[in-house]
PDB file of C-alpha atoms in Angstrom:
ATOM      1  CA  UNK A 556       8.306 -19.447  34.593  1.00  0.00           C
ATOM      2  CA  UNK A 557       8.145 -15.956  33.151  1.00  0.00           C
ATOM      3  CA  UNK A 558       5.370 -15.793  30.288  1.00  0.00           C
ATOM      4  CA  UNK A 559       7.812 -15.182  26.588  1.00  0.00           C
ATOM      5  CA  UNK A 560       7.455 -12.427  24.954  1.00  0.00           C
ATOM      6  CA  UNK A 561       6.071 -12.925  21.546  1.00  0.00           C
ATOM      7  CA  UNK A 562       8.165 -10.793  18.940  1.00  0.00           C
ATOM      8  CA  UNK A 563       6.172  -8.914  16.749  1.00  0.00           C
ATOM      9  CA  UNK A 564       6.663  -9.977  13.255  1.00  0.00           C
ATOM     10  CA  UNK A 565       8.879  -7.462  11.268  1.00  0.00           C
ATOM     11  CA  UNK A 566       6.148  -6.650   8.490  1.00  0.00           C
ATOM     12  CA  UNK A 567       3.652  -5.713  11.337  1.00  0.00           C
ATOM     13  CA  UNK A 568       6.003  -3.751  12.894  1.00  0.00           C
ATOM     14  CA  UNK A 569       7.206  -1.793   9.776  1.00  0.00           C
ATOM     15  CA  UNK A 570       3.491  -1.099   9.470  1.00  0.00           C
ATOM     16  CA  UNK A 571       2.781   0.190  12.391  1.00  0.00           C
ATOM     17  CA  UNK A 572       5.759   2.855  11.818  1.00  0.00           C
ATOM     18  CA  UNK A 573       4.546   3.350   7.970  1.00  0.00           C
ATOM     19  CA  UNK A 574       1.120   3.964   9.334  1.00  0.00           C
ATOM     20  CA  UNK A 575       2.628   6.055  12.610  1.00  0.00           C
ATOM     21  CA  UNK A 576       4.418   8.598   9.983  1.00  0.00           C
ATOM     22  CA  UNK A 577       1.448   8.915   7.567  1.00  0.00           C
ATOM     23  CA  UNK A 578      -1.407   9.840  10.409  1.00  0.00           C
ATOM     24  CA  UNK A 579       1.217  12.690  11.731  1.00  0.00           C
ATOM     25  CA  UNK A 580       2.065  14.191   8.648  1.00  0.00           C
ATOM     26  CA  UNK A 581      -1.411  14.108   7.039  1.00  0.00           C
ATOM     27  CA  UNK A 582      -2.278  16.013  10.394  1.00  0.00           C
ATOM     28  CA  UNK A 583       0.668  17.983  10.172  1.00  0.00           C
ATOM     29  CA  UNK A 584       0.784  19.092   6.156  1.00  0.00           C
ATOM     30  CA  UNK A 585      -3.183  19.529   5.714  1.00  0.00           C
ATOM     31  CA  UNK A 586      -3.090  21.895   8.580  1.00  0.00           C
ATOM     32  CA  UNK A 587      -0.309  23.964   8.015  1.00  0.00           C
ATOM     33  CA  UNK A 588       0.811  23.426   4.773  1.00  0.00           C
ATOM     34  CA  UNK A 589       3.885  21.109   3.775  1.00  0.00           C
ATOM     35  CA  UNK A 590       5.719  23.661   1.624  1.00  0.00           C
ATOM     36  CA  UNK A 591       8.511  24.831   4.554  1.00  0.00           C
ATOM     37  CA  UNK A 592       8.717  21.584   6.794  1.00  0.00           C
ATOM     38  CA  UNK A 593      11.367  19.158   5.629  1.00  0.00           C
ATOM     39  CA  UNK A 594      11.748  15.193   6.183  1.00  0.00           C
ATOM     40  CA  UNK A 595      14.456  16.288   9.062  1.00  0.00           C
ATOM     41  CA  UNK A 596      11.758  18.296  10.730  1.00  0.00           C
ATOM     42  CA  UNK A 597       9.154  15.140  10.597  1.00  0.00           C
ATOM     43  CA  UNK A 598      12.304  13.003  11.933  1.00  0.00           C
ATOM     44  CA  UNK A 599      12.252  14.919  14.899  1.00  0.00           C
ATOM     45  CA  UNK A 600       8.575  15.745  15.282  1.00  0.00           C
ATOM     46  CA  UNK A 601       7.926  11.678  14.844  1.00  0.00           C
ATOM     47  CA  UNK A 602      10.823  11.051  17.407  1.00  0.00           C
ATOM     48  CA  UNK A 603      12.369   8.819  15.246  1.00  0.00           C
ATOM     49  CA  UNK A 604      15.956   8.743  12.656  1.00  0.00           C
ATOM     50  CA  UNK A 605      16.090  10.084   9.147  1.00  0.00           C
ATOM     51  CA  UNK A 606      17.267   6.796   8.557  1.00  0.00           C
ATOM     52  CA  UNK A 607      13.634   5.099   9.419  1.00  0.00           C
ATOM     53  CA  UNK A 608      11.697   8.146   7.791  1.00  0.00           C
ATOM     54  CA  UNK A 609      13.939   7.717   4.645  1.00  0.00           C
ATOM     55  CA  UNK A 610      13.660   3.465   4.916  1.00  0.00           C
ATOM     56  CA  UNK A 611       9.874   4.332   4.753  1.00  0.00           C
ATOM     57  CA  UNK A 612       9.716   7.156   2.120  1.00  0.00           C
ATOM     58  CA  UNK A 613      12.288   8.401   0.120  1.00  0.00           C
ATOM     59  CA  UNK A 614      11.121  11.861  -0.498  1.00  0.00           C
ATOM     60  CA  UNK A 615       9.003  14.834   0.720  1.00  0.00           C
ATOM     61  CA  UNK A 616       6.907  14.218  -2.521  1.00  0.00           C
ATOM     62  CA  UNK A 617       6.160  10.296  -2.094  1.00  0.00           C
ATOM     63  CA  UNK A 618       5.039  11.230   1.522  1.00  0.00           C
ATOM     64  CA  UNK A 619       2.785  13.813   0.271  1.00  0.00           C
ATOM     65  CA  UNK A 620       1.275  11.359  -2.226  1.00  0.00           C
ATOM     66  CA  UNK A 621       0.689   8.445   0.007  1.00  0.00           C
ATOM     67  CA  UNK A 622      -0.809  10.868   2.333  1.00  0.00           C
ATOM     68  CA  UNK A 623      -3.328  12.377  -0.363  1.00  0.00           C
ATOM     69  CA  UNK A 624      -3.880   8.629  -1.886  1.00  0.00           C
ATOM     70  CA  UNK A 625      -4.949   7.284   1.426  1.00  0.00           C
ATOM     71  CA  UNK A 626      -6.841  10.465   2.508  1.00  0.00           C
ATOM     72  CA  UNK A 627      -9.000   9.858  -0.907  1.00  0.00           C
ATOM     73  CA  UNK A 628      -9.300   5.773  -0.014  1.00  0.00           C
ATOM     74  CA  UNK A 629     -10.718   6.757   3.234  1.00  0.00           C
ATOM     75  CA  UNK A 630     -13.195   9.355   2.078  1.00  0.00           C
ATOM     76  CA  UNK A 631     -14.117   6.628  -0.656  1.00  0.00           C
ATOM     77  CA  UNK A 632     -15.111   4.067   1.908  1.00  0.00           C
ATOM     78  CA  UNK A 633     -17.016   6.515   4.143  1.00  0.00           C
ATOM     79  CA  UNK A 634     -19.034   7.588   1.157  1.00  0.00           C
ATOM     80  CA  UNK A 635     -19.549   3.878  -0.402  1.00  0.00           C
ATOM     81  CA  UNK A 636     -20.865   3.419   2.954  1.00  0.00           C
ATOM     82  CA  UNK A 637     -23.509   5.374   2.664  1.00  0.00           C
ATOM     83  CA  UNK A 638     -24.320   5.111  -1.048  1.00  0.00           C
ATOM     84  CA  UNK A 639     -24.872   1.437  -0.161  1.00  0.00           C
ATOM     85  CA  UNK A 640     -27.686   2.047   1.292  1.00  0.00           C
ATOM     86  CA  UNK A 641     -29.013   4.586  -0.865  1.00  0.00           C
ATOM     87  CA  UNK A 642     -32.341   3.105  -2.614  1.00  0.00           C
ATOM     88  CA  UNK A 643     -33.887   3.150   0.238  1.00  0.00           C
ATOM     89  CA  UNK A 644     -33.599   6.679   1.987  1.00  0.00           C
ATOM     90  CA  UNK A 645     -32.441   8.846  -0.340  1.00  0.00           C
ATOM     91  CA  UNK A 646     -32.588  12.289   1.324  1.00  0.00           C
ATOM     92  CA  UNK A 647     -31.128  10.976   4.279  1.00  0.00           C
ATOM     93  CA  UNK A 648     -28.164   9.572   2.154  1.00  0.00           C
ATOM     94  CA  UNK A 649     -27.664  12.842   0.663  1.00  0.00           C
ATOM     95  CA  UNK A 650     -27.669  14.560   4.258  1.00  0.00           C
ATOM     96  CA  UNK A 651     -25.404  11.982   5.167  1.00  0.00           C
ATOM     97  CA  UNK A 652     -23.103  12.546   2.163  1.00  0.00           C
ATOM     98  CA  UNK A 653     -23.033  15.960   2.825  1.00  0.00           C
ATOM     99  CA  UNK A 654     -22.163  15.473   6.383  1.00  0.00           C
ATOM    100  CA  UNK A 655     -19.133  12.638   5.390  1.00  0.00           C
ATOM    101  CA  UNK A 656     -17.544  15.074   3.205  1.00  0.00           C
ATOM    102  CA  UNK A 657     -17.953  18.160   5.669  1.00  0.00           C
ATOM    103  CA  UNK A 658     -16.249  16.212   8.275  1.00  0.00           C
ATOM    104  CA  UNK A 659     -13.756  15.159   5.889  1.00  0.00           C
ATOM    105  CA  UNK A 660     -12.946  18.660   4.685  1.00  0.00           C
ATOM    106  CA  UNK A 661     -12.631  19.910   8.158  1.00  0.00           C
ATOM    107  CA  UNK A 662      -8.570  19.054   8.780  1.00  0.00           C
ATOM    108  CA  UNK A 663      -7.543  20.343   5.116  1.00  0.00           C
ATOM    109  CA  UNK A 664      -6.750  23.697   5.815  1.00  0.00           C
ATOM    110  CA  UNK A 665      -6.034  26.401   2.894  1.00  0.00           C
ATOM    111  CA  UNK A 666      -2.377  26.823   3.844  1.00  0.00           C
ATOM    112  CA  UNK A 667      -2.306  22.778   2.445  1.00  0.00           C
ATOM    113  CA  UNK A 668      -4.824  23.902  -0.681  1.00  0.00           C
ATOM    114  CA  UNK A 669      -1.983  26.902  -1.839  1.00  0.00           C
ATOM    115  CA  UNK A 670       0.821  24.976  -1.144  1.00  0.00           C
ATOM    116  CA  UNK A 671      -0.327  22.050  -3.273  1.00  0.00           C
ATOM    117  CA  UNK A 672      -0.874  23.618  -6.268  1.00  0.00           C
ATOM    118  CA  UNK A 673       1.985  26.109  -5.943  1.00  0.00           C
ATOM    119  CA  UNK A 674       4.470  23.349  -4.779  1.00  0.00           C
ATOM    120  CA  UNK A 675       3.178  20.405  -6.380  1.00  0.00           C
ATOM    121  CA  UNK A 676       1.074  20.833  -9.080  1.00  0.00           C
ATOM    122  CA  UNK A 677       1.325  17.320 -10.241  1.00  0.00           C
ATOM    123  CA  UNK A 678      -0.072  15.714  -7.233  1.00  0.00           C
ATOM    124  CA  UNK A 679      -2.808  18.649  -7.560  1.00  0.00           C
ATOM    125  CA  UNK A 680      -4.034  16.929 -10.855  1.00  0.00           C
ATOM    126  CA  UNK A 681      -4.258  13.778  -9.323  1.00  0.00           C
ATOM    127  CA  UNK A 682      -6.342  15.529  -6.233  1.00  0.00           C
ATOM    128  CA  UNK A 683      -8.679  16.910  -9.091  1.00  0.00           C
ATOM    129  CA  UNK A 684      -9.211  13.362 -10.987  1.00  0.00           C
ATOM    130  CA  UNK A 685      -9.308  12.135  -7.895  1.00  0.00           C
ATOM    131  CA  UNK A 686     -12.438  13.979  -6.903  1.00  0.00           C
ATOM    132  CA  UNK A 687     -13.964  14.317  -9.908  1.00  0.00           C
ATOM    133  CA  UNK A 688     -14.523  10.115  -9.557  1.00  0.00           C
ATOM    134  CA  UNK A 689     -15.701  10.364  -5.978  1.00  0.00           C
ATOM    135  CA  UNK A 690     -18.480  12.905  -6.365  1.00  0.00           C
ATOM    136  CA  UNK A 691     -19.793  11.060 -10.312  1.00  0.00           C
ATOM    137  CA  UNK A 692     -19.529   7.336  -8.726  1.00  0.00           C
ATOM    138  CA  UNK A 693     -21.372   8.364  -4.962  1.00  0.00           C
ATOM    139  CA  UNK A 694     -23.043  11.723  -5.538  1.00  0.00           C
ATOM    140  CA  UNK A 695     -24.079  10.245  -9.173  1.00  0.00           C
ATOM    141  CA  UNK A 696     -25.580   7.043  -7.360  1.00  0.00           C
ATOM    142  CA  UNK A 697     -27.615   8.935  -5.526  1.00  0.00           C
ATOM    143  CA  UNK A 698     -28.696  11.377  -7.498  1.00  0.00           C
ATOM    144  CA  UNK A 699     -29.877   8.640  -9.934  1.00  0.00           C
ATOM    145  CA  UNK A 700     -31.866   6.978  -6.758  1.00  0.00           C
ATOM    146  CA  UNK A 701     -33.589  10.304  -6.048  1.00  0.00           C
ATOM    147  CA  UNK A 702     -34.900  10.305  -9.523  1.00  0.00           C
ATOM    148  CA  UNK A 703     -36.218   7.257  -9.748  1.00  0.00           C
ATOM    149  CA  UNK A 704     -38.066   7.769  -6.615  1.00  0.00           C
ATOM    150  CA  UNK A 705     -39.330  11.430  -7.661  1.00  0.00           C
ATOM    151  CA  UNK A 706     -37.631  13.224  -4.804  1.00  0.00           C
ATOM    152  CA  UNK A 707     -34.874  14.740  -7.492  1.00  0.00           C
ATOM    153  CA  UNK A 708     -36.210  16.790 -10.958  1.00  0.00           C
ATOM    154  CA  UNK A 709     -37.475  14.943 -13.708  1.00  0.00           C
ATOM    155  CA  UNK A 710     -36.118  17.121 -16.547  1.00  0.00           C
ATOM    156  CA  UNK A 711     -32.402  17.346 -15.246  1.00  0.00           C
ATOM    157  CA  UNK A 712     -30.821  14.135 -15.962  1.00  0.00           C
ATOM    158  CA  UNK A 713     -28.180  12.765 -13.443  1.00  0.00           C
ATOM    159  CA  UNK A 714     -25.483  13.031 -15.545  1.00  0.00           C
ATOM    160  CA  UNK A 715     -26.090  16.572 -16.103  1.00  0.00           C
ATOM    161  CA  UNK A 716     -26.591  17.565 -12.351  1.00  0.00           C
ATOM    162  CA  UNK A 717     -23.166  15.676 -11.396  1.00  0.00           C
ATOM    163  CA  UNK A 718     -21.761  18.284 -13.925  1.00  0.00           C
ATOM    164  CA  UNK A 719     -22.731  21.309 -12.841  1.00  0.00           C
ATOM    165  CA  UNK A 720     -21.543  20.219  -9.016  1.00  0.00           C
ATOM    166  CA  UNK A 721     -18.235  19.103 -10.711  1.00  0.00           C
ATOM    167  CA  UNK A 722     -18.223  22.560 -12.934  1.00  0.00           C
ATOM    168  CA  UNK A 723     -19.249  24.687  -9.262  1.00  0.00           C
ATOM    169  CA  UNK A 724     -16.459  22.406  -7.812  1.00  0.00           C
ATOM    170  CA  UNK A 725     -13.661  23.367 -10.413  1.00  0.00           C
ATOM    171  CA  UNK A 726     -14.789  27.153 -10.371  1.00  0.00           C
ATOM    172  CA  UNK A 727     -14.612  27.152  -6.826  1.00  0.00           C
ATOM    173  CA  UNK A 728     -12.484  25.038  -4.898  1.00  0.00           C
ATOM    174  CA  UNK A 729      -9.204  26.341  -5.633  1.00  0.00           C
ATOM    175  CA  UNK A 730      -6.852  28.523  -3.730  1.00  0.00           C
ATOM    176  CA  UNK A 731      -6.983  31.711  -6.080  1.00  0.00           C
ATOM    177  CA  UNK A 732     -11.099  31.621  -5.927  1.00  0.00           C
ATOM    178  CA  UNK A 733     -11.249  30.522  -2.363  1.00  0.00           C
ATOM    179  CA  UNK A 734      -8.879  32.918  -0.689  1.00  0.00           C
ATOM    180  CA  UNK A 735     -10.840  35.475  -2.596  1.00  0.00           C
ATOM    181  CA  UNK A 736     -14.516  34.547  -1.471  1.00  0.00           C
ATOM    182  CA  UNK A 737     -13.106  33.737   1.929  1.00  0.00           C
ATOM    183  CA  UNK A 738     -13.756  30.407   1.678  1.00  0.00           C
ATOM    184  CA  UNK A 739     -12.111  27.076   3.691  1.00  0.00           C
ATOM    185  CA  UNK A 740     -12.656  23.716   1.719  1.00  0.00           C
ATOM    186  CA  UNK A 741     -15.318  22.434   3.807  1.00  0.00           C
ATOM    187  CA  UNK A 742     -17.025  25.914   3.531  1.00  0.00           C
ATOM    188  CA  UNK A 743     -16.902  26.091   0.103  1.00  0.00           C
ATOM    189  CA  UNK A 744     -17.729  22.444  -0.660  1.00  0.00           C
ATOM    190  CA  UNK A 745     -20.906  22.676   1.604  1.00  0.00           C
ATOM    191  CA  UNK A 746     -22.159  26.143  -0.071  1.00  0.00           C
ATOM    192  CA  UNK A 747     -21.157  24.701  -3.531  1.00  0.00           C
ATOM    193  CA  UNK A 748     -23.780  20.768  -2.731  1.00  0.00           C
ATOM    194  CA  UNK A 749     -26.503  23.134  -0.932  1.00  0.00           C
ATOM    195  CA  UNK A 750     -27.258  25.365  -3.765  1.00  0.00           C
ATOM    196  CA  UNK A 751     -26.709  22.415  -6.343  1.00  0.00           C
ATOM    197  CA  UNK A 752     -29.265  20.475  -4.355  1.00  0.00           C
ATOM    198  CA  UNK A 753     -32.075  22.938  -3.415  1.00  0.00           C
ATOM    199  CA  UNK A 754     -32.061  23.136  -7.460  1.00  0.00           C
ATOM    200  CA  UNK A 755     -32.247  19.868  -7.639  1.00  0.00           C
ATOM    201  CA  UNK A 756     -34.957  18.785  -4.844  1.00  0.00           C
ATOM    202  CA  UNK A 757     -38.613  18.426  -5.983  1.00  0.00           C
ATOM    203  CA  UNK A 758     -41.849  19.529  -3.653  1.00  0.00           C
ATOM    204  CA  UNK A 759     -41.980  16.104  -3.036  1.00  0.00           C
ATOM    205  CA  UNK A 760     -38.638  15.895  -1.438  1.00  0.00           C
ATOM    206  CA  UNK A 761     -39.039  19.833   0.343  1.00  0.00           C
ATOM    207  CA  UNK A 762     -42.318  18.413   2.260  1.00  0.00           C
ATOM    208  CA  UNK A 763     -40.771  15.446   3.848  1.00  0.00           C
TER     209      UNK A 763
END
């Protein structure tokens, strides 16, 4: 007898869509911007109806969000990750921190950084909380670690370190400053860590 088919359970399979239209438009909108493409334009791009895109997201804007929201979970889970192991190499969890967020920086292109604040600067706030708690919890972690184990300066407590980087980060990371220092957001977030940490570092740390 032929082997049955085993139908896939409708809550998988409206997952697998849901999950199918967020990967292509967080590839699509953080490299060229969101601002002109329109849920018709996705429709056809995806290969599927309005109808399904619409079943799954009602807007332009709760697509955006969801994309941004689950951007941020991954990057959070990458960097707790790390952190985890923090105690016990501390410089190397900083290198890897740095390299985590470089990577994750990489597909966000400006054209996404303009249009977000230009288009949507509602979901921009919630980008800047949104960051603001992912470098204090991991970044602050770490920092703390170094200290402890004399590889991070004595006199600059960890609370005040996390807010210069968040102050640099602020200053820096937005479309107006960026397009004007030529900057992309995983240049500008790399210069912005280096210089905050080779302030930071003790002799210590510099002859390991």
């Amino acid at each position: 007898m032929p082997r049955r088919k085993v139908p896939v359970p409708q809550s998988a399979a409206e997952h697998a869509v849901r999950h199918r239209i967020i990967s292509e438009s967080r590839r699509h909108f953080f490299a060229h911007g969101f601002r002109r493409v329109t849920m018709d334009d996705l429709a056809e791009e995806l290969g599927m109806s309005k109808k399904t895109l619409y079943a799954c997201f009602p807007s332009k804007s709760a697509l955006l969000e969801t994309v941004i929201l689950e951007k941020f979970r991954s990057v959070d889970a990458d960097l707790g990750r790390i952190t985890s192991e923090a105690s016990s190499d501390c410089l190397g969890a900083l290198h890897r921190l740095l390299a985590c967020v470089q990577g994750h920086m990489e597909e966000i292109q400006p054209p996404f950084v303009r249009d977000i604040r230009r288009e949507a600067p509602d979901l921009f706030t919630v980008v800047e909380s949104r960051r603001r708690d992912v470098i204090q919890r991991h970044f602050g972690k770490v920092f703390l670690e170094g200290r402890r184990a004399g590889l991070l300066r004595q006199d600059i407590p960890p609370k005040l370190a996390i807010e210069i980087l968040l102050g640099a980060v602020q200053a820096i990371m937005n479309p107006p400053k960026m397009e004007e220092l030529g900057l992309t957001p995983k240049s500008g977030f790399s210069a912005i860590i280096r210089v905050v940490l080779e302030g930071l570092i003790t002799e210590k740390a510099r002859s390991r």
